[in-house]
Amino acid sequence: MRCRRCGGPAAINMRQHKLSLCATHYPEWFIEQTKRTIRKHAMFAHAERILIAVSGGKDSLALWDVLLKLGYQADGLYIDLGIDGGFGYSARSREKAIAFAEQHPEARLTIVDILQLYGASIPQVAQRRHRAERPCSICGVIKRHEMNRAALEGGYDVLATGHNLDDEAATLFGNVLHWQVGYLLHQAPVLPADGQGLARKVKPFCRFYERETAAYTLIQGIDYIEDECPYAVGATSLTHKETLTQMEHDSPGTKMHFYTNFLKAKEAGLFAAAEAELELRPCVKCGQPTTAADLCAFCRLWEPVEKE
Ligand code: Q46
Ligand code: ZN
Ligand code: ZN
């Protein structure tokens, strides 16, 4: 395999794009593609301040790297979930985020420590709620709430996450399998701010395959935590990913078509009726928007267990 731009040895071959590139031209292509996605979905402008949710993993650190290279004002947010898993998952991923920030003095890293701030780590909250084995839904509620809070309180214009195409396709697959229209409505490269407590959310890597972000991180020598969160093992989202990867192997481009055709269908009004019904009001305690009548899902988590 040869690089299409210079004829040198290829570092990556992307079957779905029918494109091979070397270690010099691949990062250039990757940065250029990110720029195109940002522009295509009108995600943000150079004058705006961006907060990136950084997990210490490859996607979020690659995103931070690319946005800084493109000259954006991009700061990081690390949420310490207090997960150990026998190998210090949170402690080690936090170190990776800090190490990256130290190499980029132009950017700031904010750390939110859930245990310190609220008195219980994710595994502890999950234990209380009898979800010790599967804390992901609780974790998701807490992460979303804290990301939104940090973005609003820090005066950021937009919150960015490193979700890639494999993540988005797997999420879509799960939501379609169960026809969760509410979730489908909320799956988009850009979710606009609502002016009442929801920050704008963007996913600049949503058109990259996971192996493409992995290749970028590797070639750029970005140090990240390779281990997944211990609770990711056996999660249905991983099974969905594997299923889609098998389909992609048989027919390159499957994930991309699945995701982008969903976006087109949505734009064409597939869920317009459901959208009209969706009503949000501020949570009586924290003020963040919710579909619930009083407390949002986050605030309910911290209520005494007996009340349930
Ligand atoms: S961090 Fe949290 Fe994930 Fe770990 S507990 Fe589950 S949701 S798997 S992205
Ligand atoms: Zn080349
Ligand atoms: Zn609340």
Short mmCIF file of C-alpha atoms and ligand atoms in Angstrom, two decimals:
data_model
loop_
_atom_site.label_atom_id
_atom_site.label_comp_id
_atom_site.label_asym_id
_atom_site.label_seq_id
_atom_site.Cartn_x
_atom_site.Cartn_y
_atom_site.Cartn_z
CA MET A 1 0.00 0.00 0.00
CA ARG A 2 1.29 3.43 -1.01
CA CYS A 3 0.34 6.92 0.13
CA ARG A 4 -1.91 8.53 -2.45
CA ARG A 5 -0.29 11.95 -1.92
CA CYS A 6 3.45 11.10 -2.00
CA GLY A 7 3.79 7.43 -2.98
CA GLY A 8 5.61 6.61 0.28
CA PRO A 9 4.68 3.63 2.44
CA ALA A 10 1.09 3.93 3.72
CA ALA A 11 0.43 4.10 7.46
CA ILE A 12 -3.31 3.52 7.04
CA ASN A 13 -5.63 2.19 4.39
CA MET A 14 -9.23 3.38 4.61
CA ARG A 15 -11.30 0.99 2.53
CA GLN A 16 -14.50 2.95 2.88
CA HIS A 17 -12.79 6.07 1.47
CA LYS A 18 -10.61 4.05 -0.95
CA LEU A 19 -7.69 6.03 0.41
CA SER A 20 -4.23 5.12 1.77
CA LEU A 21 -1.98 7.70 3.41
CA CYS A 22 1.48 7.82 4.98
CA ALA A 23 2.39 9.00 8.49
CA THR A 24 2.97 12.57 7.21
CA HIS A 25 -0.11 12.93 5.06
CA TYR A 26 -2.56 11.09 7.28
CA PRO A 27 -2.55 13.67 10.13
CA GLU A 28 -2.96 16.44 7.55
CA TRP A 29 -5.99 14.66 6.08
CA PHE A 30 -7.42 13.99 9.55
CA ILE A 31 -7.16 17.65 10.60
CA GLU A 32 -8.63 18.76 7.27
CA GLN A 33 -11.58 16.36 7.66
CA THR A 34 -12.25 17.63 11.20
CA LYS A 35 -12.32 21.15 9.83
CA ARG A 36 -14.84 20.08 7.20
CA THR A 37 -17.13 18.43 9.76
CA ILE A 38 -17.01 21.54 11.97
CA ARG A 39 -17.94 23.67 8.98
CA LYS A 40 -20.54 21.29 7.55
CA HIS A 41 -22.52 21.26 10.80
CA ALA A 42 -21.70 24.88 11.78
CA MET A 43 -20.43 23.61 15.14
CA PHE A 44 -18.51 26.67 16.37
CA ALA A 45 -16.47 29.66 15.31
CA HIS A 46 -12.96 30.76 16.24
CA ALA A 47 -14.31 33.53 18.46
CA GLU A 48 -16.13 31.00 20.63
CA ARG A 49 -14.80 29.22 23.71
CA ILE A 50 -14.96 25.44 23.63
CA LEU A 51 -14.98 23.04 26.55
CA ILE A 52 -13.91 19.51 25.64
CA ALA A 53 -14.97 16.61 27.84
CA VAL A 54 -11.68 14.74 28.21
CA SER A 55 -11.66 11.17 29.50
CA GLY A 56 -7.95 10.52 29.09
CA GLY A 57 -8.80 8.14 26.21
CA LYS A 58 -7.67 8.44 22.60
CA ASP A 59 -10.68 10.18 21.08
CA SER A 60 -11.04 13.07 23.48
CA LEU A 61 -7.29 13.75 23.63
CA ALA A 62 -7.05 13.59 19.83
CA LEU A 63 -9.95 16.04 19.64
CA TRP A 64 -8.27 18.44 22.02
CA ASP A 65 -5.05 18.15 20.02
CA VAL A 66 -6.74 18.84 16.69
CA LEU A 67 -8.82 21.79 17.94
CA LEU A 68 -5.71 23.42 19.42
CA LYS A 69 -3.82 22.84 16.15
CA LEU A 70 -6.71 24.50 14.30
CA GLY A 71 -6.29 27.51 16.56
CA TYR A 72 -9.49 27.18 18.60
CA GLN A 73 -9.79 28.32 22.20
CA ALA A 74 -10.31 24.84 23.55
CA ASP A 75 -10.12 23.95 27.23
CA GLY A 76 -10.52 20.52 28.80
CA LEU A 77 -12.88 19.15 31.43
CA TYR A 78 -11.96 15.97 33.24
CA ILE A 79 -14.65 14.35 35.40
CA ASP A 80 -13.17 12.05 38.01
CA LEU A 81 -15.75 9.30 38.46
CA GLY A 82 -13.84 7.54 41.22
CA ILE A 83 -13.71 4.22 39.37
CA ASP A 84 -10.93 1.84 40.28
CA GLY A 85 -11.70 -1.53 38.68
CA GLY A 86 -8.60 -3.03 40.25
CA PHE A 87 -6.22 -0.93 38.15
CA GLY A 88 -6.94 2.64 39.17
CA TYR A 89 -8.95 3.48 36.05
CA SER A 90 -9.97 7.00 37.08
CA ALA A 91 -6.63 7.86 38.69
CA ARG A 92 -4.70 6.76 35.62
CA SER A 93 -6.96 8.39 33.08
CA ARG A 94 -6.85 11.60 35.11
CA GLU A 95 -3.04 11.52 34.92
CA LYS A 96 -3.19 11.25 31.12
CA ALA A 97 -5.49 14.27 30.91
CA ILE A 98 -3.21 16.28 33.21
CA ALA A 99 -0.07 15.26 31.29
CA PHE A 100 -1.66 16.40 28.00
CA ALA A 101 -2.71 19.72 29.53
CA GLU A 102 0.80 20.32 30.85
CA GLN A 103 2.16 20.01 27.33
CA HIS A 104 -0.30 22.66 26.13
CA PRO A 105 0.04 25.69 28.39
CA GLU A 106 -2.31 27.67 26.11
CA ALA A 107 -5.20 25.45 27.30
CA ARG A 108 -6.78 24.99 30.72
CA LEU A 109 -7.93 21.78 32.33
CA THR A 110 -10.80 21.83 34.82
CA ILE A 111 -11.15 18.79 37.05
CA VAL A 112 -14.46 17.86 38.64
CA ASP A 113 -14.11 15.19 41.29
CA ILE A 114 -17.51 13.58 41.89
CA LEU A 115 -16.54 12.01 45.23
CA GLN A 116 -15.13 15.28 46.55
CA LEU A 117 -17.98 17.39 45.27
CA TYR A 118 -20.97 15.21 46.12
CA GLY A 119 -19.60 12.83 48.74
CA ALA A 120 -19.89 9.63 46.71
CA SER A 121 -18.10 8.15 43.69
CA ILE A 122 -19.98 6.57 40.77
CA PRO A 123 -19.56 3.02 42.15
CA GLN A 124 -20.82 4.23 45.54
CA VAL A 125 -23.92 5.93 44.12
CA ALA A 126 -24.55 2.82 42.00
CA GLN A 127 -24.21 0.62 45.07
CA ARG A 128 -26.80 2.68 46.93
CA ARG A 129 -29.17 2.46 44.00
CA HIS A 130 -28.64 -1.31 43.69
CA ARG A 131 -26.90 -0.94 40.37
CA ALA A 132 -23.40 -1.90 41.47
CA GLU A 133 -22.98 -4.30 38.53
CA ARG A 134 -24.16 -1.87 35.85
CA PRO A 135 -23.50 1.71 36.89
CA CYS A 136 -23.47 3.06 33.32
CA SER A 137 -26.91 4.65 33.27
CA ILE A 138 -26.20 6.44 36.56
CA CYS A 139 -22.76 7.42 35.34
CA GLY A 140 -24.27 8.79 32.14
CA VAL A 141 -26.76 10.96 34.04
CA ILE A 142 -24.02 12.35 36.29
CA LYS A 143 -21.55 12.98 33.44
CA ARG A 144 -24.15 14.77 31.30
CA HIS A 145 -25.24 16.93 34.21
CA GLU A 146 -21.69 17.86 35.20
CA MET A 147 -20.57 18.56 31.64
CA ASN A 148 -23.49 20.88 31.14
CA ARG A 149 -22.94 22.58 34.49
CA ALA A 150 -19.21 23.07 33.85
CA ALA A 151 -19.87 24.50 30.39
CA LEU A 152 -22.47 26.97 31.64
CA GLU A 153 -20.64 28.01 34.80
CA GLY A 154 -17.35 28.36 32.94
CA GLY A 155 -19.00 30.67 30.40
CA TYR A 156 -18.22 28.36 27.45
CA ASP A 157 -20.12 28.69 24.21
CA VAL A 158 -20.04 25.04 23.41
CA LEU A 159 -19.32 21.63 24.88
CA ALA A 160 -17.46 19.16 22.66
CA THR A 161 -17.12 15.40 23.08
CA GLY A 162 -14.87 12.95 21.26
CA HIS A 163 -17.58 10.52 20.12
CA ASN A 164 -16.55 8.82 16.89
CA LEU A 165 -18.58 7.14 14.15
CA ASP A 166 -18.35 3.73 15.82
CA ASP A 167 -19.81 5.22 19.02
CA GLU A 168 -22.55 7.04 17.16
CA ALA A 169 -23.47 4.06 14.99
CA ALA A 170 -23.60 1.75 18.04
CA THR A 171 -25.78 4.22 19.96
CA LEU A 172 -28.05 4.60 16.95
CA PHE A 173 -28.26 0.83 16.57
CA GLY A 174 -29.31 0.44 20.23
CA ASN A 175 -31.84 3.24 20.02
CA VAL A 176 -33.37 1.87 16.84
CA LEU A 177 -33.53 -1.68 18.21
CA HIS A 178 -35.70 -0.39 21.05
CA TRP A 179 -37.27 2.46 19.08
CA GLN A 180 -36.34 4.98 21.71
CA VAL A 181 -37.61 8.01 19.88
CA GLY A 182 -36.66 10.39 22.70
CA TYR A 183 -33.03 9.33 22.42
CA LEU A 184 -33.10 9.37 18.62
CA LEU A 185 -34.29 12.97 18.76
CA HIS A 186 -31.26 13.86 20.83
CA GLN A 187 -28.67 12.11 18.72
CA ALA A 188 -27.05 14.69 16.48
CA PRO A 189 -23.63 16.16 15.59
CA VAL A 190 -24.89 19.44 17.07
CA LEU A 191 -27.49 19.97 19.76
CA PRO A 192 -28.19 23.69 19.98
CA ALA A 193 -28.28 25.49 23.31
CA ASP A 194 -31.85 26.03 24.43
CA GLY A 195 -31.22 29.37 26.11
CA GLN A 196 -32.65 27.98 29.34
CA GLY A 197 -29.83 25.97 30.80
CA LEU A 198 -28.68 23.55 28.13
CA ALA A 199 -25.29 24.26 26.58
CA ARG A 200 -24.70 23.64 22.87
CA LYS A 201 -23.18 20.19 22.37
CA VAL A 202 -21.06 19.11 19.42
CA LYS A 203 -19.28 15.99 18.20
CA PRO A 204 -16.59 17.01 15.71
CA PHE A 205 -15.32 13.41 15.31
CA CYS A 206 -18.72 11.86 14.54
CA ARG A 207 -17.66 11.08 10.97
CA PHE A 208 -14.39 9.34 11.87
CA TYR A 209 -14.12 5.62 12.30
CA GLU A 210 -12.58 4.58 15.58
CA ARG A 211 -9.52 3.20 13.84
CA GLU A 212 -8.99 6.59 12.22
CA THR A 213 -8.88 8.45 15.54
CA ALA A 214 -6.68 5.64 16.92
CA ALA A 215 -4.28 6.02 13.99
CA TYR A 216 -4.10 9.79 14.51
CA THR A 217 -3.31 9.43 18.22
CA LEU A 218 -0.67 6.82 17.49
CA ILE A 219 1.05 8.78 14.73
CA GLN A 220 1.03 11.98 16.79
CA GLY A 221 2.44 10.14 19.80
CA ILE A 222 -0.37 11.26 22.11
CA ASP A 223 -0.22 9.35 25.37
CA TYR A 224 -3.67 8.07 26.43
CA ILE A 225 -5.17 5.41 28.64
CA GLU A 226 -5.60 2.29 26.55
CA ASP A 227 -7.70 0.40 29.06
CA GLU A 228 -11.43 0.89 28.82
CA CYS A 229 -13.49 1.66 31.88
CA PRO A 230 -13.93 -1.67 33.70
CA TYR A 231 -17.71 -1.34 33.42
CA ALA A 232 -17.56 -1.08 29.63
CA VAL A 233 -16.76 -4.79 29.43
CA GLY A 234 -19.90 -6.69 28.49
CA ALA A 235 -21.92 -3.48 27.99
CA THR A 236 -24.54 -3.78 25.27
CA SER A 237 -22.99 -0.82 23.44
CA LEU A 238 -19.85 -2.92 22.96
CA THR A 239 -21.84 -5.86 21.59
CA HIS A 240 -23.55 -3.48 19.19
CA LYS A 241 -20.14 -2.18 18.14
CA GLU A 242 -18.92 -5.68 17.42
CA THR A 243 -22.01 -6.51 15.38
CA LEU A 244 -21.60 -3.37 13.30
CA THR A 245 -17.89 -4.00 12.86
CA GLN A 246 -18.68 -7.42 11.43
CA MET A 247 -21.14 -5.81 9.01
CA GLU A 248 -18.58 -3.15 8.12
CA HIS A 249 -16.04 -5.85 7.39
CA ASP A 250 -18.41 -7.52 4.94
CA SER A 251 -19.48 -4.26 3.42
CA PRO A 252 -17.15 -1.27 3.94
CA GLY A 253 -19.03 1.95 4.59
CA THR A 254 -21.94 0.33 6.45
CA LYS A 255 -21.50 2.34 9.65
CA MET A 256 -21.09 5.58 7.73
CA HIS A 257 -24.23 5.00 5.66
CA PHE A 258 -26.25 3.90 8.66
CA TYR A 259 -25.36 7.06 10.57
CA THR A 260 -25.40 9.67 7.81
CA ASN A 261 -28.66 8.39 6.32
CA PHE A 262 -30.22 8.63 9.76
CA LEU A 263 -29.10 12.27 9.96
CA LYS A 264 -30.60 12.94 6.53
CA ALA A 265 -33.89 11.27 7.45
CA LYS A 266 -34.07 13.32 10.62
CA GLU A 267 -33.37 16.51 8.73
CA ALA A 268 -36.16 15.56 6.32
CA GLY A 269 -38.56 15.52 9.28
CA LEU A 270 -38.76 11.84 10.21
CA PHE A 271 -39.24 12.70 13.89
CA ALA A 272 -40.93 16.07 13.51
CA ALA A 273 -44.10 14.98 15.32
CA ALA A 274 -42.17 13.65 18.33
CA GLU A 275 -40.08 16.80 18.42
CA ALA A 276 -43.15 18.97 18.75
CA GLU A 277 -44.28 16.98 21.78
CA LEU A 278 -41.01 17.21 23.68
CA GLU A 279 -41.37 19.64 26.55
CA LEU A 280 -38.60 20.60 28.94
CA ARG A 281 -38.91 22.55 32.18
CA PRO A 282 -36.27 23.57 34.72
CA CYS A 283 -35.52 21.12 37.55
CA VAL A 284 -36.86 22.58 40.80
CA LYS A 285 -33.53 21.97 42.53
CA CYS A 286 -30.64 22.54 40.09
CA GLY A 287 -32.45 24.43 37.33
CA GLN A 288 -31.18 22.27 34.47
CA PRO A 289 -33.85 21.36 31.90
CA THR A 290 -35.72 18.10 32.38
CA THR A 291 -38.81 16.32 31.09
CA ALA A 292 -39.69 15.37 34.70
CA ALA A 293 -42.30 17.34 36.64
CA ASP A 294 -40.06 18.25 39.60
CA LEU A 295 -36.56 16.85 40.10
CA CYS A 296 -34.27 15.98 37.17
CA ALA A 297 -32.66 12.52 36.94
CA PHE A 298 -29.40 13.86 38.39
CA CYS A 299 -31.00 15.40 41.48
CA ARG A 300 -33.12 12.30 42.05
CA LEU A 301 -29.93 10.25 42.29
CA TRP A 302 -28.80 12.17 45.36
CA GLU A 303 -32.11 11.91 47.21
CA PRO A 304 -32.15 9.51 50.18
CA VAL A 305 -32.77 5.96 48.96
CA GLU A 306 -35.78 5.33 51.30
CA LYS A 307 -37.80 7.95 49.43
CA GLU A 308 -37.84 5.89 46.25
S1 Q46 B 1 -17.32 5.57 32.21
FE1 Q46 B 1 -19.34 5.42 33.13
FE2 Q46 B 1 -18.65 4.64 30.69
FE3 Q46 B 1 -17.55 3.45 32.78
S2 Q46 B 1 -19.29 3.48 34.16
FE4 Q46 B 1 -20.14 3.00 32.16
S3 Q46 B 1 -20.71 5.02 31.42
S4 Q46 B 1 -18.37 2.45 30.98
S5 Q46 B 1 -18.40 5.64 28.75
ZN ZN B 2 2.43 10.68 1.96
ZN ZN B 3 -31.78 18.82 39.01
#
